[in-house]
Amino acid sequence: MSKIVILVVDGFGIGAMPDAGALRPGDAEADTLGHLLDHHRAATGRPLELPSFGALGLGTVHPHPDLPPRPSLPVAAGRAALGYPGADTYAGHQTMMGADFSRVTVARLAEHLQEVTAALRAAGHRTELLDGKPLVVVDGRVLVHDNLEADPGINWNASARLTEAPFAQVLDVARVVRTVAPVARVIAVGGHADGPLTGFVRHGEAGTIGLDTPASGFYRNGGLEVQHLGAPLDHTRQLPDAAARAGVPVTLVGKAADLLACEAAVRRPAVDTGEVLRHTVDAVRAAAEQDSGPGQEGGPGQEGPALVVSNVQETDLAGHEQDPDRYAAVLRKVDEGIAELLPLLTAPGDRLIVTGDHGNDPTIGHAFHTREYVPVLIHRPGAEAAERLPDAASLADVGATAAVALGLSPAGLASGAPLQVERPIRGAAAFPSPHAAR
C-alpha cells in the first residue's frame, strides 16, 4: 500500500515572496524560519536542533549556518509560492488540495457595500450603516464588518450578541453575504459581549473597520459559536474527495479536519501538537495494518493507497503571539514526530510531504500572517538520491504531486501541476533515524 502523508506546519515560511511588502513594507524582510533560528541561537547560545527537518533537506531550500546544507534522505526538496492572494490558512489549505482560487480577491467591505446591502434587502433583511461608517447593521442586531484578526481584506464577519440574535439568524445573514462576497471566508460569530457591539468597533489596517472581537469579550465569556463559510469551491475537484471517490481511505488530522471537505474522510480534529502527531502516526499505522492484515473471508490483505493530511496549528498560534520560544518548542515536537513517521513510510511508493500554508514570523512585530514561500520536502523511500525541485508556482502543485503518487490523474483537480525534479543534490546518503544518536 502506498501511504501518502501531507504534513502542513501552519505558518512555516522560509522567506518573503516578492510582493510580501505590498501591504506592510516591513514584511518584505519576513523570514519565519531564518529569524527563528537566529533568535534561538542568540537566546540560548546554541542552534535549534532539527535533525529530521535537516535530513529532509530544509537547509537546501533555506540555507542557514544552523541547518545541514544537504539532505541525508532520498528526498525531493524545493519551495512553493502560495498561489492565492494574501496569507491565509483556509485559502492555503484549499489551494494545496487543488482548489482554483483565481476568483478570490482581497477586498474591504467598504468596496462592496452596495452589493452586500442589496443582497441582504433582497433576502428580506433591514440594513443600515453604523453612524455612516462602512459597517452594515442588519435587522438592528447583526453587524457585518471587516475581519480585523486576519490580514486586511482576507475575511469578513457577521457578528451578534447571542442575547439579541440566535446564532441561526447570524448564520442566515452570513450566508446571504457569502453569495456576493469576493473574499476567502465570511465568518458567522455569535457570543456574549461585555456591552453593545458598537462600543467595540475600531479601525484596522489598510482602511478596514470592524468589531474588535477579542476586546468585546466573545472569547472569554463562554458560549461562543462560529461557522466559517468559504468561497464557493468544487470540492469534488480537490485531492481528498478525488482520492475518496477512487477508493482511497482519507484521514484528516488537526485543523485540516475542520478546513477540508470530504464526506468519506475520517476526521481527527486536534490543536495540541502531540495529539496531532499521534493521530497522524496512528493513521499511518492503521493503513499499514490494513495492507498486511487478512482480507475478506481470510484472503490476502487489501492493497491500495491511503492519504493522510495533517495540520500542526500551534506553530501558527506562536507566530500570532509573537513568541519565538514557543514556536521553536513546537517545531522541535514536529521534528520528533517526523522521526516517528519515517520508519512507517518505507515502501517505494510511500511519500511524506512536509510543507506550510503561509508564513507567520514570530519576530516581525505584528500578529498577522506573513506572505512567504514555504518548503516542500518530499521523502521518497527507495529513490537513488536526493533531488532539487524547481520553485512551485502554487501550493496547488503539492496536491497535484500527491495525486500522482496516489495513482490519480492531476487533471482531476481544479488547479495544480505535478512538481518535476530539477537536479540531483550531491552528498545525500541513507539516514535511518535523525534522532537515533540522541
C-alpha positions as MATLAB code, in Angstrom:
seq = 'MSKIVILVVDGFGIGAMPDAGALRPGDAEADTLGHLLDHHRAATGRPLELPSFGALGLGTVHPHPDLPPRPSLPVAAGRAALGYPGADTYAGHQTMMGADFSRVTVARLAEHLQEVTAALRAAGHRTELLDGKPLVVVDGRVLVHDNLEADPGINWNASARLTEAPFAQVLDVARVVRTVAPVARVIAVGGHADGPLTGFVRHGEAGTIGLDTPASGFYRNGGLEVQHLGAPLDHTRQLPDAAARAGVPVTLVGKAADLLACEAAVRRPAVDTGEVLRHTVDAVRAAAEQDSGPGQEGGPGQEGPALVVSNVQETDLAGHEQDPDRYAAVLRKVDEGIAELLPLLTAPGDRLIVTGDHGNDPTIGHAFHTREYVPVLIHRPGAEAAERLPDAASLADVGATAAVALGLSPAGLASGAPLQVERPIRGAAAFPSPHAAR';
ca = [
       0.000    0.000    0.000;
       1.314    3.453   -0.913;
       0.844    5.718    2.080;
       0.859    9.442    1.298;
       1.172   11.845    4.239;
       0.960   15.617    3.777;
       2.120   17.295    6.985;
       1.317   21.015    6.951;
       3.261   23.037    9.508;
       0.956   26.038    9.855;
       2.714   29.383    9.411;
       6.045   27.798    8.373;
       7.523   30.331    5.968;
      11.074   30.328    4.588;
      11.406   33.870    3.265;
       9.309   36.699    1.890;
       7.688   36.445   -1.521;
       8.408   39.358   -3.886;
       5.081   41.042   -3.110;
       5.217   40.485    0.666;
       5.805   44.175    1.408;
       2.838   45.470   -0.609;
       0.580   45.626    2.450;
       3.174   46.181    5.172;
       6.596   47.305    3.899;
       8.319   45.610    6.839;
       7.029   42.242    5.700;
       9.481   42.344    2.804;
      12.012   41.190    5.424;
       9.825   38.345    6.752;
      11.623   35.041    7.245;
       9.879   32.816    9.763;
      12.483   30.044    9.742;
      15.589   32.202    9.473;
      14.552   34.610   12.204;
      13.501   31.721   14.428;
      16.900   30.051   14.083;
      18.716   33.327   14.691;
      16.613   34.110   17.758;
      17.166   30.681   19.275;
      20.943   30.891   18.903;
      21.008   34.426   20.309;
      18.796   33.458   23.254;
      20.395   30.110   24.135;
      23.875   30.213   22.634;
      23.245   27.012   20.677;
      21.482   26.022   17.477;
      17.872   24.893   17.354;
      18.253   21.178   16.714;
      16.003   19.985   13.902;
      17.636   16.762   12.672;
      14.577   15.409   10.893;
      13.962   18.647    9.019;
      17.651   18.749    8.163;
      17.577   15.193    6.866;
      14.626   16.136    4.646;
      16.553   18.997    3.033;
      15.330   22.094    4.870;
      18.855   23.545    4.760;
      18.923   23.043    0.993;
      15.833   25.169    0.382;
      16.680   27.668    3.145;
      20.456   27.803    3.606;
      21.413   28.690    7.189;
      24.510   28.019    9.328;
      22.423   26.011   11.788;
      20.996   23.659    9.140;
      22.882   20.984    7.174;
      23.390   22.142    3.582;
      22.372   18.801    2.094;
      19.713   16.232    2.974;
      20.670   12.770    4.124;
      17.451   11.124    2.986;
      16.273   10.323   -0.565;
      14.123   13.424   -0.843;
      12.965   15.877   -3.453;
      13.283   19.317   -1.864;
      12.076   22.717   -3.034;
       9.867   25.627   -2.121;
       6.458   26.865   -3.201;
       4.860   30.244   -3.730;
       1.411   30.424   -2.168;
      -0.680   30.681   -5.315;
      -3.523   32.616   -3.690;
      -3.945   36.248   -2.560;
      -2.777   37.259    0.908;
      -1.627   34.741    3.514;
      -4.475   32.691    4.963;
      -4.805   29.221    6.466;
      -8.161   28.451    4.841;
      -7.082   29.641    1.401;
      -3.739   27.895    1.806;
      -5.255   24.509    2.518;
      -7.928   24.780   -0.157;
      -5.317   25.765   -2.729;
      -2.984   22.968   -1.626;
      -5.756   20.440   -2.152;
      -6.250   21.650   -5.723;
      -8.847   24.426   -5.479;
      -8.836   27.241   -8.004;
      -8.650   30.476   -6.004;
      -8.184   32.721   -9.036;
     -11.551   34.424   -8.456;
     -10.945   35.075   -4.757;
      -9.713   38.582   -4.012;
      -8.567   40.666   -1.069;
     -11.236   43.327   -0.510;
     -12.556   45.648    2.179;
     -16.263   45.588    2.900;
     -16.384   49.306    2.084;
     -15.628   48.456   -1.548;
     -18.692   46.187   -1.829;
     -21.324   47.835    0.363;
     -23.779   48.268   -2.494;
     -23.753   44.593   -3.461;
     -23.911   43.417    0.163;
     -26.794   45.655    1.198;
     -28.723   44.883   -1.991;
     -28.392   41.140   -1.393;
     -29.486   41.457    2.235;
     -32.520   43.565    1.339;
     -33.484   41.175   -1.431;
     -33.445   38.414    1.179;
     -35.864   40.384    3.350;
     -33.430   41.932    5.812;
     -33.364   45.526    7.002;
     -29.977   47.242    6.672;
     -28.375   50.494    7.776;
     -24.843   51.770    8.051;
     -23.411   52.238   11.528;
     -23.087   56.010   12.036;
     -22.258   56.409    8.353;
     -19.278   54.050    8.624;
     -18.785   51.164    6.158;
     -20.297   48.602    8.529;
     -23.761   47.174    7.997;
     -26.221   46.705   10.847;
     -28.701   44.005    9.799;
     -32.146   43.848   11.416;
     -30.801   46.046   14.191;
     -28.899   43.086   15.671;
     -26.215   41.633   13.376;
     -23.093   43.567   12.449;
     -21.432   42.839    9.092;
     -17.854   44.105    9.072;
     -14.227   43.609    8.077;
     -12.420   40.891    9.998;
      -9.637   42.603   11.978;
      -7.826   39.453   13.102;
      -6.605   38.335    9.684;
      -4.769   40.394    7.090;
      -6.908   43.300    5.861;
      -9.429   42.222    3.239;
      -8.967   38.471    3.660;
     -12.222   37.743    5.534;
     -15.493   39.433    6.512;
     -17.535   38.710    9.625;
     -21.198   38.692   10.607;
     -21.305   39.146   14.392;
     -24.024   39.414   17.023;
     -24.650   39.030   20.739;
     -26.500   35.781   21.302;
     -28.737   37.513   23.828;
     -30.035   39.655   20.963;
     -29.989   37.258   17.998;
     -29.910   33.449   17.892;
     -26.936   32.024   16.040;
     -29.239   30.738   13.299;
     -30.052   34.348   12.462;
     -26.360   35.315   12.397;
     -25.656   32.377   10.129;
     -28.527   33.320    7.813;
     -27.069   36.818    7.412;
     -23.587   35.407    6.800;
     -24.920   33.071    4.118;
     -26.525   35.945    2.249;
     -23.298   37.962    2.446;
     -21.380   34.907    1.205;
     -23.367   34.934   -2.057;
     -21.792   38.252   -3.094;
     -18.517   38.327   -1.119;
     -15.336   38.020   -3.216;
     -13.168   37.190   -0.172;
     -11.910   33.806    1.040;
     -14.199   33.492    4.069;
     -17.316   35.005    5.594;
     -17.341   34.076    9.279;
     -20.520   33.935   11.362;
     -19.750   34.733   15.012;
     -22.129   34.742   17.971;
     -21.128   35.257   21.571;
     -21.575   37.056   24.851;
     -20.056   40.533   24.878;
     -19.279   42.932   27.701;
     -21.626   45.509   26.197;
     -23.186   46.636   22.901;
     -21.021   45.604   19.960;
     -20.977   49.134   18.609;
     -18.783   50.065   21.567;
     -16.059   47.700   20.345;
     -15.834   48.888   16.735;
     -12.417   50.203   15.703;
     -10.356   50.960   12.630;
      -7.885   48.336   11.415;
      -5.071   48.380    8.905;
      -5.403   49.452    5.261;
      -8.713   51.275    5.752;
     -10.596   48.375    7.314;
     -13.099   48.839   10.123;
     -14.830   46.217   12.197;
     -15.570   44.635   15.533;
     -12.607   44.112   17.842;
     -13.772   40.605   18.680;
     -11.200   39.838   21.432;
     -11.918   43.151   23.170;
     -15.681   42.522   23.023;
     -15.397   39.606   25.453;
     -16.634   36.993   22.973;
     -13.579   34.786   23.551;
     -13.582   34.869   27.326;
     -17.280   34.917   28.233;
     -18.154   31.408   27.041;
     -20.837   30.181   24.677;
     -19.000   31.253   21.529;
     -20.470   29.937   18.264;
     -18.562   30.225   14.987;
     -19.056   28.927   11.461;
     -16.734   29.599    8.530;
     -18.291   29.976    5.088;
     -15.601   29.544    2.480;
     -15.568   30.823   -1.062;
     -17.598   28.602   -3.403;
     -15.360   25.737   -4.488;
     -15.858   22.495   -6.360;
     -14.697   20.169   -3.592;
     -15.081   17.187   -5.906;
     -12.031   18.565   -7.727;
      -9.873   18.651   -4.612;
      -7.487   15.917   -3.552;
      -9.347   14.425   -0.537;
     -12.643   13.988   -2.358;
     -10.999   12.790   -5.553;
      -8.984   10.252   -3.580;
     -12.020    9.023   -1.641;
     -14.017    8.543   -4.862;
     -11.164    6.406   -6.155;
     -11.452    4.180   -3.091;
      -8.509    5.656   -1.207;
      -9.017    5.864    2.582;
      -8.632    9.518    3.647;
      -7.797   10.787    7.137;
      -7.815   14.500    8.017;
      -5.975   15.462   11.197;
      -5.815   18.632   13.269;
      -7.103   21.808   11.663;
      -7.235   20.004    8.326;
     -10.221   18.111    9.728;
     -12.036   21.433   10.162;
     -10.952   23.076    6.914;
     -11.222   20.423    4.222;
     -14.353   18.955    2.653;
     -14.627   15.197    2.177;
     -17.664   13.308    3.423;
     -15.884    9.956    3.353;
     -12.854   11.110    5.378;
     -12.029   10.004    8.899;
     -11.633   13.216   10.909;
      -9.311   13.674   13.874;
      -9.543   17.346   14.911;
      -6.959   18.494   17.459;
      -4.917   21.565   18.392;
      -2.285   20.108   20.729;
       0.775   19.240   18.631;
       1.424   15.971   20.411;
      -2.144   14.878   19.774;
      -1.961   15.883   16.102;
       1.207   13.853   15.642;
      -0.233   10.840   17.494;
      -3.312   10.867   15.263;
      -1.067   11.094   12.203;
       1.135    8.189   13.282;
      -1.927    6.123   14.197;
      -3.480    6.752   10.781;
      -0.315    5.601    9.010;
      -0.065    2.507   11.204;
      -3.714    1.688   10.559;
      -3.106    1.911    6.809;
      -0.095   -0.394    7.104;
      -2.061   -2.902    9.177;
      -4.905   -2.870    6.657;
      -2.434   -3.630    3.897;
      -0.762   -6.516    5.746;
      -3.819   -7.932    7.521;
      -6.215  -10.576    6.246;
      -8.742   -9.590    3.627;
     -12.366  -10.583    3.451;
     -13.089  -14.248    4.072;
      -9.495  -14.862    5.138;
      -7.965  -13.695    1.889;
      -4.816  -11.598    1.484;
      -4.581   -8.020    2.720;
      -6.308   -5.244    0.802;
      -3.758   -3.430   -1.384;
      -4.077    0.200   -2.360;
      -3.045    3.712   -1.358;
      -4.019    5.808    1.654;
      -3.995    9.592    2.162;
      -3.389   11.431    5.443;
      -3.465   15.244    5.593;
      -2.416   16.754    8.921;
      -2.100   20.337   10.168;
       0.124   21.406   13.069;
      -1.584   24.570   14.280;
       0.467   25.552   17.327;
       3.316   26.957   15.225;
       0.820   29.424   13.772;
      -0.525   30.285   17.222;
       3.017   31.002   18.424;
       3.531   33.308   15.454;
       0.347   35.209   16.278;
       1.560   35.542   19.856;
       4.962   36.753   18.608;
       6.549   34.087   20.782;
       9.629   32.634   19.043;
      10.488   30.453   22.050;
       7.116   28.708   21.885;
       7.427   28.402   18.103;
      10.833   26.738   18.491;
       9.496   24.306   21.096;
       6.593   23.295   18.853;
       8.889   22.879   15.860;
      11.079   20.524   17.898;
       7.995   18.408   18.654;
       7.203   18.308   14.944;
      10.777   17.253   14.217;
      10.411   14.368   16.679;
       7.073   13.436   15.133;
       8.675   13.278   11.694;
      11.297   10.932   13.132;
       8.494    8.638   14.306;
       6.744    8.762   10.925;
       9.745    7.984    8.736;
      10.151    4.303    9.779;
       6.473    3.779    8.912;
       6.931    5.069    5.361;
       9.445    2.706    3.798;
       7.748    1.259    0.716;
       8.947    2.704   -2.626;
       5.536    4.306   -3.263;
       5.226    5.909    0.172;
       5.590    9.674    0.492;
       5.933   12.121    3.363;
       5.395   15.679    2.138;
       6.262   18.360    4.699;
       5.172   21.866    3.798;
       3.416   25.022    5.066;
       0.441   27.178    4.132;
       1.950   30.683    4.623;
       4.427   32.378    6.941;
       3.940   33.700   10.467;
       7.229   35.298   11.506;
       7.288   35.320   15.340;
       9.777   38.207   15.372;
       8.142   40.534   12.821;
       6.415   42.792   15.356;
       2.742   42.206   14.484;
       0.255   39.378   14.916;
      -0.654   38.798   11.256;
       0.434   36.087    8.845;
       3.391   36.890    6.596;
       3.379   36.253    2.850;
       6.318   33.873    2.426;
       7.448   30.934    0.379;
       7.011   27.599    2.136;
       9.187   24.472    1.988;
       8.192   21.402    0.018;
      10.149   18.433    1.387;
       9.179   15.087   -0.148;
      10.606   11.889    1.322;
      10.776    9.154   -1.342;
      11.851    5.749    0.017;
      13.849    3.781   -2.495;
      14.949    6.767   -4.569;
      18.604    6.657   -5.567;
      19.495   10.157   -4.394;
      18.156   13.430   -3.124;
      16.994   15.831   -5.810;
      16.177   19.521   -6.020;
      12.782   20.761   -7.157;
      12.241   23.983   -9.081;
      10.101   26.584   -7.322;
       6.435   25.664   -7.428;
       4.165   28.432   -8.669;
       1.409   27.456   -6.261;
       0.617   25.246   -3.300;
      -1.777   23.520   -5.701;
       1.299   21.843   -7.189;
       1.750   19.997   -3.879;
      -1.719   18.478   -4.172;
      -1.124   17.556   -7.802;
       2.151   15.854   -6.859;
       0.384   13.873   -4.144;
      -2.323   12.889   -6.627;
       0.269   11.361   -8.934;
       1.786    9.467   -6.003;
      -1.679    8.059   -5.289;
      -2.063    6.923   -8.879;
      -4.638    9.614   -9.652;
      -4.672   11.996  -12.599;
      -3.793   15.551  -11.518;
      -6.157   16.722  -14.247;
      -8.967   15.746  -11.899;
      -8.044   18.661   -9.631;
      -9.172   22.196  -10.397;
      -5.636   23.562  -10.190;
      -2.018   22.494   -9.885;
       0.707   20.709  -11.844;
       2.914   17.887  -10.503;
       6.350   19.006   -9.375;
       9.172   17.868  -11.628;
      12.644   17.032  -10.391;
      15.269   19.551  -11.471;
      18.729   18.233  -10.498;
      20.390   15.866   -8.028;
      21.705   17.094   -4.686;
      25.181   15.714   -4.138;
      26.181   14.042   -0.902;
      22.828   12.592    0.158;
      23.074    9.204    1.854;
      20.904    6.761    3.746;
      19.611    8.139    7.040;
      17.910    5.594    9.304;
      16.686    7.919   12.071;
      17.502   11.596   12.669;
      17.056   11.098   16.438;
      18.906    7.774   16.735;
      22.115    9.331   18.062;
      20.419   11.430   20.698;
];
